[in-house]
mmCIF file of C-alpha atoms in Angstrom:
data_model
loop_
_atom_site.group_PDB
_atom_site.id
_atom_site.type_symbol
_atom_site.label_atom_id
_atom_site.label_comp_id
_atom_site.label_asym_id
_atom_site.label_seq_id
_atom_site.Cartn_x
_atom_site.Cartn_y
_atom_site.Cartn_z
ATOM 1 C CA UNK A 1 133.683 -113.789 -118.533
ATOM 2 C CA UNK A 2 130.128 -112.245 -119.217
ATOM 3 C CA UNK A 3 132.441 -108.674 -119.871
ATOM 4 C CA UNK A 4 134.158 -109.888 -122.162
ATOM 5 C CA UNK A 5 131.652 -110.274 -124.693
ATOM 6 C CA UNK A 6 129.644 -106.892 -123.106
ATOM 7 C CA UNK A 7 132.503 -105.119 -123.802
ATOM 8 C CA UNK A 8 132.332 -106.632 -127.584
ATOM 9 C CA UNK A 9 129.297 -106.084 -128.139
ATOM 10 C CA UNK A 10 127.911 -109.063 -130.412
ATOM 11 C CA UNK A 11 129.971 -111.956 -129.595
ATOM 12 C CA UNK A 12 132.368 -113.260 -132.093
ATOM 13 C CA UNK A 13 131.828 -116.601 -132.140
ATOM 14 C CA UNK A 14 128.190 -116.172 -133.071
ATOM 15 C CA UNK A 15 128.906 -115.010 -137.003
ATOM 16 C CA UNK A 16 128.136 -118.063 -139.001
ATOM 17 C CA UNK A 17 129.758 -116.526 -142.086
ATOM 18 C CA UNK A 18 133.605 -117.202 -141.227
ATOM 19 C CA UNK A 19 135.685 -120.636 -141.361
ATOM 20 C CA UNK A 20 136.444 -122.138 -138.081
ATOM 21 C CA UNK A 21 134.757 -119.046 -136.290
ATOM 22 C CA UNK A 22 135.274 -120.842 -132.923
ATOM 23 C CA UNK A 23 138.897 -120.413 -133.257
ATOM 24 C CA UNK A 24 138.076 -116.289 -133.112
ATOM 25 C CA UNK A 25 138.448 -114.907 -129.966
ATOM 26 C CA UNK A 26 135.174 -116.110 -127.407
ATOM 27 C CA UNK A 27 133.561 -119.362 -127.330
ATOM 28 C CA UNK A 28 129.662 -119.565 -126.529
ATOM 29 C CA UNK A 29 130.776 -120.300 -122.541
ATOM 30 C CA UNK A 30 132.587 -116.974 -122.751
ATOM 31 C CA UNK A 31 135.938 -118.289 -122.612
ATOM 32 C CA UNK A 32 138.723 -116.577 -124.212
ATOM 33 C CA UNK A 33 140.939 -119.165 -126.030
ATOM 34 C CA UNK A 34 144.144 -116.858 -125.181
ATOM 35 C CA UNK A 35 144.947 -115.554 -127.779
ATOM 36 C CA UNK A 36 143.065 -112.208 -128.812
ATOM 37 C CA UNK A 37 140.850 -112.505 -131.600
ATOM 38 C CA UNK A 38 141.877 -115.761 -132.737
ATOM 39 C CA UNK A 39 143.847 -116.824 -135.633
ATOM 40 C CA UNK A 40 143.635 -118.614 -138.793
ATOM 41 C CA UNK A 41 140.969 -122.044 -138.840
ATOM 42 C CA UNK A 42 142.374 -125.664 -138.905
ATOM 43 C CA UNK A 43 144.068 -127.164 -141.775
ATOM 44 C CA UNK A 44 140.773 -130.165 -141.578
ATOM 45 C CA UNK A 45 138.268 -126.928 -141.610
ATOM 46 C CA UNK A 46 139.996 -125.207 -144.551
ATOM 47 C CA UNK A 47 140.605 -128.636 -146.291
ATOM 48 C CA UNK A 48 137.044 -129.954 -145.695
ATOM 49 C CA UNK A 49 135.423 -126.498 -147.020
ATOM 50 C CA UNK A 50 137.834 -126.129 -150.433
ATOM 51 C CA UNK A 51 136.636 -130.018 -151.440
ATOM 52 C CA UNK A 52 132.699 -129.036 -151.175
ATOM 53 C CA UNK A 53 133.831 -126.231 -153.367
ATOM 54 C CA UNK A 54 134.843 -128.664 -155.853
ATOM 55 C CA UNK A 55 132.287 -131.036 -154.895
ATOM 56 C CA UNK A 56 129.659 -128.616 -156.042
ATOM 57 C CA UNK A 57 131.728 -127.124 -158.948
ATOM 58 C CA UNK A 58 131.413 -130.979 -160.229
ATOM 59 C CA UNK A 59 128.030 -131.221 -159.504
ATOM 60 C CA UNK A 60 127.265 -128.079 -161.761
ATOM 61 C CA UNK A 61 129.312 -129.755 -164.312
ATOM 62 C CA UNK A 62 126.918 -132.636 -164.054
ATOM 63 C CA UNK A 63 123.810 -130.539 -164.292
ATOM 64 C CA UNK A 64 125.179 -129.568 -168.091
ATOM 65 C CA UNK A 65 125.276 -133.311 -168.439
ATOM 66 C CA UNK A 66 121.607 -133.676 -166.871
ATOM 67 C CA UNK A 67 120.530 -130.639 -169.193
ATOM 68 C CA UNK A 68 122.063 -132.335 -172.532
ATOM 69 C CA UNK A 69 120.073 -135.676 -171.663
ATOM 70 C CA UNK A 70 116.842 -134.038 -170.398
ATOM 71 C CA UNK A 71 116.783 -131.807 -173.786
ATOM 72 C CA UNK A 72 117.632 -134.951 -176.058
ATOM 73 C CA UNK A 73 115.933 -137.453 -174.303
ATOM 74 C CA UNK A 74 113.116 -138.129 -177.374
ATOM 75 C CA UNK A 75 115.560 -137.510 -180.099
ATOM 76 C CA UNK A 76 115.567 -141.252 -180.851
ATOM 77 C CA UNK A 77 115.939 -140.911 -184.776
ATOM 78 C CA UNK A 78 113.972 -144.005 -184.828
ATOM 79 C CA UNK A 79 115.884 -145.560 -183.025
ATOM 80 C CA UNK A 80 114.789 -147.593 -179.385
ATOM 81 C CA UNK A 81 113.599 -145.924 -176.706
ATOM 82 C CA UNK A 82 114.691 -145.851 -172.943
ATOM 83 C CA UNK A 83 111.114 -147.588 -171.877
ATOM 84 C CA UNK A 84 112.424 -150.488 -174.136
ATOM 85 C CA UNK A 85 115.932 -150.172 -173.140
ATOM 86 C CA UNK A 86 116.141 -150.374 -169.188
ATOM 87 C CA UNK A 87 115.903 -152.795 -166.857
ATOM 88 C CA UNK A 88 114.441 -151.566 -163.778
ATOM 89 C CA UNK A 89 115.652 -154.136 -162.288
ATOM 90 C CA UNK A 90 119.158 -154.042 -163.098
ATOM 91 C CA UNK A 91 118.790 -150.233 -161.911
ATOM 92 C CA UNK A 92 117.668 -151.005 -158.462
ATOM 93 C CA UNK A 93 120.396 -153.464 -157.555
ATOM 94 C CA UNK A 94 122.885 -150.604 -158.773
ATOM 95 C CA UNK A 95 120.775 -148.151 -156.855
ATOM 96 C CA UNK A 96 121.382 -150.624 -153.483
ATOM 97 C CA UNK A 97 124.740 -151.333 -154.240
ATOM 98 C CA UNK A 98 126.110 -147.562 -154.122
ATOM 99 C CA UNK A 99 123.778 -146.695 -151.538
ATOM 100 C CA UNK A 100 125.315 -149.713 -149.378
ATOM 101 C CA UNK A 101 129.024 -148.694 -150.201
ATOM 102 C CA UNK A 102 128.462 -145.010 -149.547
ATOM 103 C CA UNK A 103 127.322 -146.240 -145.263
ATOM 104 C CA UNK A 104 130.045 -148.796 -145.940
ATOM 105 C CA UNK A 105 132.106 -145.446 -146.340
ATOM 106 C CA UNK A 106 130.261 -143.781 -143.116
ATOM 107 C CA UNK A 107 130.818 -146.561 -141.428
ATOM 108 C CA UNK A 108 135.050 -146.477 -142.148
ATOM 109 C CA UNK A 109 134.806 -142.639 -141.099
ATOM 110 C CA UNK A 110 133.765 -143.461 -138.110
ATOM 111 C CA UNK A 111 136.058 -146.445 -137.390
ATOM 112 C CA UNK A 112 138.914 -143.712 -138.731
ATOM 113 C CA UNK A 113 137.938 -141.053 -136.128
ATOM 114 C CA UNK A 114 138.137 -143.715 -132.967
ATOM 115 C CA UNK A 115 141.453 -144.935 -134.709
ATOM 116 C CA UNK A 116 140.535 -148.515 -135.500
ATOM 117 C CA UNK A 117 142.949 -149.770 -138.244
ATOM 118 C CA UNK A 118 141.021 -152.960 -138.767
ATOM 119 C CA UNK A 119 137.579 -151.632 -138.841
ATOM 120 C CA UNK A 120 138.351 -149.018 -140.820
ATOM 121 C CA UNK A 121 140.355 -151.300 -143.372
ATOM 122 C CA UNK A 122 137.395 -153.218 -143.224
ATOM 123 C CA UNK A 123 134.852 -150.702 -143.848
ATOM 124 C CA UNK A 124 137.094 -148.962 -146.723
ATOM 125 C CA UNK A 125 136.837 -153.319 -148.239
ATOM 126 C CA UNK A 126 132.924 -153.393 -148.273
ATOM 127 C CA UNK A 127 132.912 -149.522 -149.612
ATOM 128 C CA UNK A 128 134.954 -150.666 -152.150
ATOM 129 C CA UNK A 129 133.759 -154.137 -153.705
ATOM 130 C CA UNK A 130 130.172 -152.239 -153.038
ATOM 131 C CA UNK A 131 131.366 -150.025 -155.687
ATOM 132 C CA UNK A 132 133.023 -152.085 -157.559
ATOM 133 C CA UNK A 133 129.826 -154.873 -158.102
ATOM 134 C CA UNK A 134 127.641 -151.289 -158.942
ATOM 135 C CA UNK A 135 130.465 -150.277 -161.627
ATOM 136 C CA UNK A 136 130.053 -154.163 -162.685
ATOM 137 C CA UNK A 137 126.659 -153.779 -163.671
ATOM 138 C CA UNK A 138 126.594 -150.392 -164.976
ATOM 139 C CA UNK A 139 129.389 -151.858 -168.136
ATOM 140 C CA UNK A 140 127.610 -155.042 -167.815
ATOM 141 C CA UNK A 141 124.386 -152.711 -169.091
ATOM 142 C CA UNK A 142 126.652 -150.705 -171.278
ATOM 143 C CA UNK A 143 127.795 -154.002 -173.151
ATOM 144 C CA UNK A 144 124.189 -155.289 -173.701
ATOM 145 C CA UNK A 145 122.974 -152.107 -174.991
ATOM 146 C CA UNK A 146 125.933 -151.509 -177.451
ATOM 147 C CA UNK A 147 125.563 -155.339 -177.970
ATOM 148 C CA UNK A 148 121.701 -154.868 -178.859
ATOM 149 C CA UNK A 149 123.162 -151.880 -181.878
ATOM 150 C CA UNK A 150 121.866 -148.963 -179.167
ATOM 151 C CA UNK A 151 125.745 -147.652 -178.495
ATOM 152 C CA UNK A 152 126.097 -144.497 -178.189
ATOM 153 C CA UNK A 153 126.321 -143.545 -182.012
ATOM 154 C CA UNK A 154 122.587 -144.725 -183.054
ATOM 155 C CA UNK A 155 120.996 -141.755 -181.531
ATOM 156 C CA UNK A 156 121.063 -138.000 -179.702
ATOM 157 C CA UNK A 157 119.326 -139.590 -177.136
ATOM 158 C CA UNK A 158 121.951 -142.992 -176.593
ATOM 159 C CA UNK A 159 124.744 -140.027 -177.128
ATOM 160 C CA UNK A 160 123.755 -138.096 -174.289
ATOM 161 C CA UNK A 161 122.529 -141.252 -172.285
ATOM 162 C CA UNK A 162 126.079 -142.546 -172.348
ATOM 163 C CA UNK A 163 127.462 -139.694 -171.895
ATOM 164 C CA UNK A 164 125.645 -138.585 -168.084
ATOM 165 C CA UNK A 165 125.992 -142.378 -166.715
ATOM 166 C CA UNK A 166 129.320 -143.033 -168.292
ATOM 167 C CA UNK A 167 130.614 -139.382 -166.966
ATOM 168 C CA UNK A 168 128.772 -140.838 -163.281
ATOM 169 C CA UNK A 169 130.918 -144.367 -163.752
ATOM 170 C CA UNK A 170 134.060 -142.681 -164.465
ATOM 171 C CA UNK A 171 133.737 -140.711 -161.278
ATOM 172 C CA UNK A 172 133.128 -143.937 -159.632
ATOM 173 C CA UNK A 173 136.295 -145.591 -161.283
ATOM 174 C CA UNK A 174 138.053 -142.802 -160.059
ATOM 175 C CA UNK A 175 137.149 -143.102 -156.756
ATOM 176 C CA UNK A 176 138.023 -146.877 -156.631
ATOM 177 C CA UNK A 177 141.152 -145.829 -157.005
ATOM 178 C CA UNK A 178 141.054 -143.247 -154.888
ATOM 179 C CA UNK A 179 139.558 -146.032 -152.184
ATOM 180 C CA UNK A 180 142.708 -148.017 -152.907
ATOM 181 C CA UNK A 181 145.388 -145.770 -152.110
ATOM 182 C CA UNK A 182 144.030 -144.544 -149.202
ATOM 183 C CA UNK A 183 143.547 -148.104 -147.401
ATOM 184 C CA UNK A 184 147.111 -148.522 -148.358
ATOM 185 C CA UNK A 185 147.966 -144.986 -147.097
ATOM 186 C CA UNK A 186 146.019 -145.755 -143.973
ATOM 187 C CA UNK A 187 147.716 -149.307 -143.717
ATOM 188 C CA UNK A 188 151.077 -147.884 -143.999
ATOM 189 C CA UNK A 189 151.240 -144.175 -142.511
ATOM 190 C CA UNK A 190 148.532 -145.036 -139.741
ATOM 191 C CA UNK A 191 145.969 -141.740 -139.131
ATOM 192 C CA UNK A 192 148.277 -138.946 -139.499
ATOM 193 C CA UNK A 193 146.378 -135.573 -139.579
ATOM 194 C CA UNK A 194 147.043 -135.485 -143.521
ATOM 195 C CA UNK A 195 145.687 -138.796 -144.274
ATOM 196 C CA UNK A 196 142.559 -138.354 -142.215
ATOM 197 C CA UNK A 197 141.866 -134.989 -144.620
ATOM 198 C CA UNK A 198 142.215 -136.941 -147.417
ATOM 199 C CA UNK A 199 140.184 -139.992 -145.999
ATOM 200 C CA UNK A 200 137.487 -136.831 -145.165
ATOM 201 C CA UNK A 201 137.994 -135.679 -148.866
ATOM 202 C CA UNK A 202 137.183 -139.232 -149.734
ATOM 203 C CA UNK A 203 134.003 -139.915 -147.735
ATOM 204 C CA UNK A 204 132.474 -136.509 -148.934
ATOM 205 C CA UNK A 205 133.385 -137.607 -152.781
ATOM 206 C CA UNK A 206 131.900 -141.203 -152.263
ATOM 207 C CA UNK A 207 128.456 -139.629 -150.501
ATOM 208 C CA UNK A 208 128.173 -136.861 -153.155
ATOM 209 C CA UNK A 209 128.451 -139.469 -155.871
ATOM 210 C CA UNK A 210 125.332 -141.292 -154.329
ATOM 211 C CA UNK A 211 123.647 -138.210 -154.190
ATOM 212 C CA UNK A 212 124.192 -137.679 -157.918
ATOM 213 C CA UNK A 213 122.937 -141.158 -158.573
ATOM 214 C CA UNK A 214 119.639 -140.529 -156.756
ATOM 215 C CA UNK A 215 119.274 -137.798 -159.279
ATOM 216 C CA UNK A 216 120.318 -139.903 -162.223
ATOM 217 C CA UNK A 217 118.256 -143.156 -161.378
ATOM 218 C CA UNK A 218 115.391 -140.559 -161.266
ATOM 219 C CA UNK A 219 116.016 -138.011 -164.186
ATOM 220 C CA UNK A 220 117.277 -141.371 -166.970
ATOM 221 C CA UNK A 221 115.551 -144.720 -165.767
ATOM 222 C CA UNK A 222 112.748 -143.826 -163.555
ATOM 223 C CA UNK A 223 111.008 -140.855 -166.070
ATOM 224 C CA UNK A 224 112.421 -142.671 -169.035
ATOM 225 C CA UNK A 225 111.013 -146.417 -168.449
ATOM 226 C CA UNK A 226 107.633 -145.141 -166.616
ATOM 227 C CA UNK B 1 138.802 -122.418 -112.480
ATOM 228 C CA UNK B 2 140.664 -120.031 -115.047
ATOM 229 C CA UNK B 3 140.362 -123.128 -117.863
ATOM 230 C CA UNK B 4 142.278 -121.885 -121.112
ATOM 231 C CA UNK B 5 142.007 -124.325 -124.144
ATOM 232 C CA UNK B 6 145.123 -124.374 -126.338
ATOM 233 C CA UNK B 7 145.481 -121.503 -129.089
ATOM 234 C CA UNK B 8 143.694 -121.225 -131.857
ATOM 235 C CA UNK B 9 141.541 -124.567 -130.911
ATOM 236 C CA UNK B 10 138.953 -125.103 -133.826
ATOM 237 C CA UNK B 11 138.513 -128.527 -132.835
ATOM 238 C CA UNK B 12 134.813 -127.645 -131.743
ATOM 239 C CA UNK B 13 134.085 -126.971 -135.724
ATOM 240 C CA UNK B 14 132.740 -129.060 -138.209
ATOM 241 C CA UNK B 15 133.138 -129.861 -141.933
ATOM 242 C CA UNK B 16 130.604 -131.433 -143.977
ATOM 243 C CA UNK B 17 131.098 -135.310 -143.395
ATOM 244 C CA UNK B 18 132.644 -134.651 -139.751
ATOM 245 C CA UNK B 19 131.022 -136.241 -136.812
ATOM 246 C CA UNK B 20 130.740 -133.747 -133.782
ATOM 247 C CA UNK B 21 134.802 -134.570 -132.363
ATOM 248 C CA UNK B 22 134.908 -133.665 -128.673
ATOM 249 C CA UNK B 23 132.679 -136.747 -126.246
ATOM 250 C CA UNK B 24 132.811 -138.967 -129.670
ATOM 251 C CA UNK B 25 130.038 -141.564 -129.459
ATOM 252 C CA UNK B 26 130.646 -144.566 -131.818
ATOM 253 C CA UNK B 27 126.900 -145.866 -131.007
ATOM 254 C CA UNK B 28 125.613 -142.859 -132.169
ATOM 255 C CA UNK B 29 127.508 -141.943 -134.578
ATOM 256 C CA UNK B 30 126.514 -145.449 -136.605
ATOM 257 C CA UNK B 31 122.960 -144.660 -135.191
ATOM 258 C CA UNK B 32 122.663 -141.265 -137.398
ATOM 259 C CA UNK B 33 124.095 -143.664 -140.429
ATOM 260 C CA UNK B 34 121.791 -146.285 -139.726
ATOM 261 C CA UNK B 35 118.863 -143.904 -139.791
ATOM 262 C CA UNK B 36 120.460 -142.399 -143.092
ATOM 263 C CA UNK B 37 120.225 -145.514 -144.240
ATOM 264 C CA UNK B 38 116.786 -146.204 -143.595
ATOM 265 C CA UNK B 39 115.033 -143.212 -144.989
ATOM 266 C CA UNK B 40 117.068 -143.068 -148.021
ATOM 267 C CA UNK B 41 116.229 -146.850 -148.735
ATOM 268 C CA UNK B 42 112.570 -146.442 -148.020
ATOM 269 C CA UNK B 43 112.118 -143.204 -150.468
ATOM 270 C CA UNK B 44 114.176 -145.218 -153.294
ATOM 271 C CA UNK B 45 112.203 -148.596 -152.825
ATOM 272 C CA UNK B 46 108.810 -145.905 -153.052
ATOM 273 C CA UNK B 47 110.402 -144.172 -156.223
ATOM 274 C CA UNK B 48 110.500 -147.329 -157.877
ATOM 275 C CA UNK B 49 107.238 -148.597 -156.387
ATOM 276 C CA UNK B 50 105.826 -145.275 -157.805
ATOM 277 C CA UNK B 51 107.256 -145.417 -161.071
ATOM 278 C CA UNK B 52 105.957 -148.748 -162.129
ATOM 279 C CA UNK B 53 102.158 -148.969 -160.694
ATOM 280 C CA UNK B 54 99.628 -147.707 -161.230
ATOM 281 C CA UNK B 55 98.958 -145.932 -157.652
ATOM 282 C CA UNK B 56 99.718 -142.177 -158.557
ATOM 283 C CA UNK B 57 97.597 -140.875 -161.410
ATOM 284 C CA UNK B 58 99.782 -140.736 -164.745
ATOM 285 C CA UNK B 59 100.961 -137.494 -165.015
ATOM 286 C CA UNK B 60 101.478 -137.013 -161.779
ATOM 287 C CA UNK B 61 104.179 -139.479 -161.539
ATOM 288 C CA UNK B 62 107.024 -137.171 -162.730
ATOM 289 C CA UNK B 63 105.701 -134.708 -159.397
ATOM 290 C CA UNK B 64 105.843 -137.653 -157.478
ATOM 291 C CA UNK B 65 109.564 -138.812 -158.921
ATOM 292 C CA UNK B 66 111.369 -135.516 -158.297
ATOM 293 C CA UNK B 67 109.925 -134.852 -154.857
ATOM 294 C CA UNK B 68 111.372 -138.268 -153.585
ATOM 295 C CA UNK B 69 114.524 -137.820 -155.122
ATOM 296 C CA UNK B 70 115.023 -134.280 -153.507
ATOM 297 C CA UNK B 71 113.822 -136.134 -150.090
ATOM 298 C CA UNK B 72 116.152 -138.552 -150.422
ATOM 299 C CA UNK B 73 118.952 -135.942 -151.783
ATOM 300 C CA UNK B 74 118.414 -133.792 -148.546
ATOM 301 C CA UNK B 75 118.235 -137.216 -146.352
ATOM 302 C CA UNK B 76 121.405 -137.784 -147.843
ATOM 303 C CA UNK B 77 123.263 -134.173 -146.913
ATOM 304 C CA UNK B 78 121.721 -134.234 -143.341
ATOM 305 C CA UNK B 79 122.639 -138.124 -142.227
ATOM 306 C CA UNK B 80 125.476 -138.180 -144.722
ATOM 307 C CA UNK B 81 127.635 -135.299 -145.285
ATOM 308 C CA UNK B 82 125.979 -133.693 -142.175
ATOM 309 C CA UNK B 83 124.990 -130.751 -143.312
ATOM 310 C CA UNK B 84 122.936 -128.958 -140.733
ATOM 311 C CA UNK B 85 121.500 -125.761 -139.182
ATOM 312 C CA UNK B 86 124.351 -125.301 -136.935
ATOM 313 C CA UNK B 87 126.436 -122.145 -137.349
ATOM 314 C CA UNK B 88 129.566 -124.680 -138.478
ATOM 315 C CA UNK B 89 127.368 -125.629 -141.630
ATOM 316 C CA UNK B 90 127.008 -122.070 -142.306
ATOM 317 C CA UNK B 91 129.151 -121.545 -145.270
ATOM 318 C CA UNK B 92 128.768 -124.429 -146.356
ATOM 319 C CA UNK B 93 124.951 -124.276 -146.985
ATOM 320 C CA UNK B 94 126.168 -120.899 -148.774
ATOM 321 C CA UNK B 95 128.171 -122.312 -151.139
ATOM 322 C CA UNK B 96 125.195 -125.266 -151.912
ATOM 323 C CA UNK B 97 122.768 -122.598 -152.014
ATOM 324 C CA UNK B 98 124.770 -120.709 -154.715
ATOM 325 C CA UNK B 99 125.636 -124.381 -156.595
ATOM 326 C CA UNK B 100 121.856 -125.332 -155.978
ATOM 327 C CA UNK B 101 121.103 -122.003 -158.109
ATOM 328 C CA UNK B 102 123.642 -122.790 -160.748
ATOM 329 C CA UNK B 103 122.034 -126.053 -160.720
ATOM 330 C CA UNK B 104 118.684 -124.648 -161.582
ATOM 331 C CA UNK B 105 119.973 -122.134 -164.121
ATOM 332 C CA UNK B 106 121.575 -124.641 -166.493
ATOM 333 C CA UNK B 107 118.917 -127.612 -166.026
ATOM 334 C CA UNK B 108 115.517 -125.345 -165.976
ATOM 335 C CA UNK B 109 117.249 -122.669 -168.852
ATOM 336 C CA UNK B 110 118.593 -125.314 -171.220
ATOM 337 C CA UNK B 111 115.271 -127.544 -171.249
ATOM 338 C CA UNK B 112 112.971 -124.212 -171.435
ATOM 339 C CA UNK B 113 115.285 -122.546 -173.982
ATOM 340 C CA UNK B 114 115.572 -125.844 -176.384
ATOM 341 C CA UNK B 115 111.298 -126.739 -175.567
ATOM 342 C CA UNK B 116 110.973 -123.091 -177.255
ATOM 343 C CA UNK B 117 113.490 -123.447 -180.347
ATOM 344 C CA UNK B 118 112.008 -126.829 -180.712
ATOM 345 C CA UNK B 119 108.519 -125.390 -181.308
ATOM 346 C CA UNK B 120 109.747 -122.194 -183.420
ATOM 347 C CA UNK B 121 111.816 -124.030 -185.813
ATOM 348 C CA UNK B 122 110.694 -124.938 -189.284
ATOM 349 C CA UNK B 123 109.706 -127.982 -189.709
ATOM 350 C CA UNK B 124 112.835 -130.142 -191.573
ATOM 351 C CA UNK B 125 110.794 -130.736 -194.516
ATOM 352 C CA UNK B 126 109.715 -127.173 -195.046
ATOM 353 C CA UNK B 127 114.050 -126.450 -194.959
ATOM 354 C CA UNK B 128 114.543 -128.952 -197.778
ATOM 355 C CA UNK B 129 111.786 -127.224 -199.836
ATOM 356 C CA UNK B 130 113.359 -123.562 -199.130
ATOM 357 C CA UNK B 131 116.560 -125.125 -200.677
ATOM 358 C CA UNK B 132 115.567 -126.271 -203.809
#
């Protein structure tokens, strides 16, 4: 086995820079999988590397959000300020809420991957009313604040405030209903290899929306009310 | 023993958010959650400590703010999405080292560019004079 990877020189399974490079030719025990130099990676490979492409894509889409609120944030026109707008603690209870739902989430991947239909329906039901409560709050603060005359017309900064949370809350409406067809998809097709990519696609989505929020809860409330 | 796996078996690689497949352990599989869990609680609980006392000195609370979140943000992508230093997570820390940059490009640029026309521009009574 040690001559087959002599004979290749640098082994092929030791390039990082190639999808599903254990699939190409020699494994790190030396092993040749039988079939030359391999072939094309897994469909779960493939599909799990194109949705961090959009994952990040979305994330730089964000950042021109971030950018628009950081560059407006003290163009009040007069108007209120975010140290007298936010509750802190209103913030933190959203902050616990996603960060719950997104190990909720963790917690149904790995229920998924051992094949457990109830824990996994389960999981997907805390991940979900997790989300939902945080989504709760977050119009629940929208309502007061438009209630209190600080919508989003009084001022650059309420535009551009509204418009980075409201663009994070959408996301997280979207993925409620993402959430919601897949535990029906899961409930009624079982794990077929096409619903676990799409459960994957899921979990990465719902983790990469937490990660936005850490930046958000830090960038809007923390900087603004301190 | 001659052991041949089946063609083309990728099984073996990972995708951000994949558990390692082959010898699955559910115990520690909820473990590295758990511990997820844990950090990223503690360094939002001290962001929020930090923000409203009076324990870091004033203007060093914005320092103090960032460098939690990004903690917390890599806390997340390691116990999380499991991104790691293995050869699978290889093109995948690529592709969030290139989003990373356009990250910084738009945030950094478009607060430095706008701080700069900010302090160049006429003041807005000075424009109402020019007009008369």
């Amino acid at each position: 086995m040690s001559t087959a990877e002599t004979a290749l020189g640098a082994p092929a399974w030791n390039d990082p820079n190639r999808v599903g490079h254990h699939g190409y030719g020699h494994r790190p025990g030396g092993e040749p999988t039988g079939h030359g130099e391999g072939g094309p990676a897994s469909k779960r490979v493939i599909v799990g590397f194109g949705f961090w492409i959009y994952l990040l894509s979305d994330i730089i889409m964000f950042s021109a959000f971030f950018a628009a609120y950081a560059v407006l944030a003290n163009a009040t026109a007069g108007g209120p300020t975010g140290r007298q707008l936010f509750n802190l603690t209103n913030v933190g209870v959203e902050t616990g809420c996603l960060l719950a739902s997104s190990f909720a989430g963790g917690m149904a991947s790995i229920a998924a991957a051992v094949r457990n239909q109830l824990w996994t329906q389960i999981s997907l039901l805390v991940t979900g009313v997790l989300g939902a409560a945080f989504l709760y709050l977050e119009l629940h603060e929208f309502a007061l604040l438009v209630a209190q005359g600080a919508g989003p017309t009084r001022s650059a900064f309420l535009t551009a405030f509204f418009s980075l949370v409201g663009l994070h809350g959408t996301h997280i409406s979207v993925g409620l209903l993402w959430l919601g067809t897949m535990m029906a998809q899961i409930w009624a097709k079982g794990f077929q290899g096409y619903i676990m990519r799409r459960l994957l696609c899921f979990t990465l989505f719902w983790h990469a929306l937490d990660i936005i929020w850490v930046a958000l809860f830090t960038i809007v409330y923390l900087m603004g009310a301190g | 023993m001659a052991n041949y796996p089946e063609a083309h078996d990728d099984t073996h690689d990972l995708v951000p958010g994949e558990e390692q497949v082959d010898g699955y352990d559910i115990a520690q599989g909820i473990f590295g959650y758990v511990l997820g869990l844990v950090f990223a609680s503690g360094l939002t609980v001290a962001s929020f400590y930090v923000a409203g006392s009076q324990l870091i000195w004033g203007a060093g609370i914005p320092v103090a703010l960032i460098v939690l979140a990004i903690a917390q943000m890599g806390v997340h992508l390691v116990f999380f999405l499991h991104i790691s230093t293995s050869p699978d997570s290889a093109n995948n820390i690529l592709a969030l080292a290139f989003g990373v940059l356009l990250v910084a490009l738009v945030f950094i640029g478009s607060v430095w560019i706008m701080a700069h026309l900010n302090a160049n521009l006429m003041p807005m009574s000075q424009v109402m004079q020019m007009q008369r």
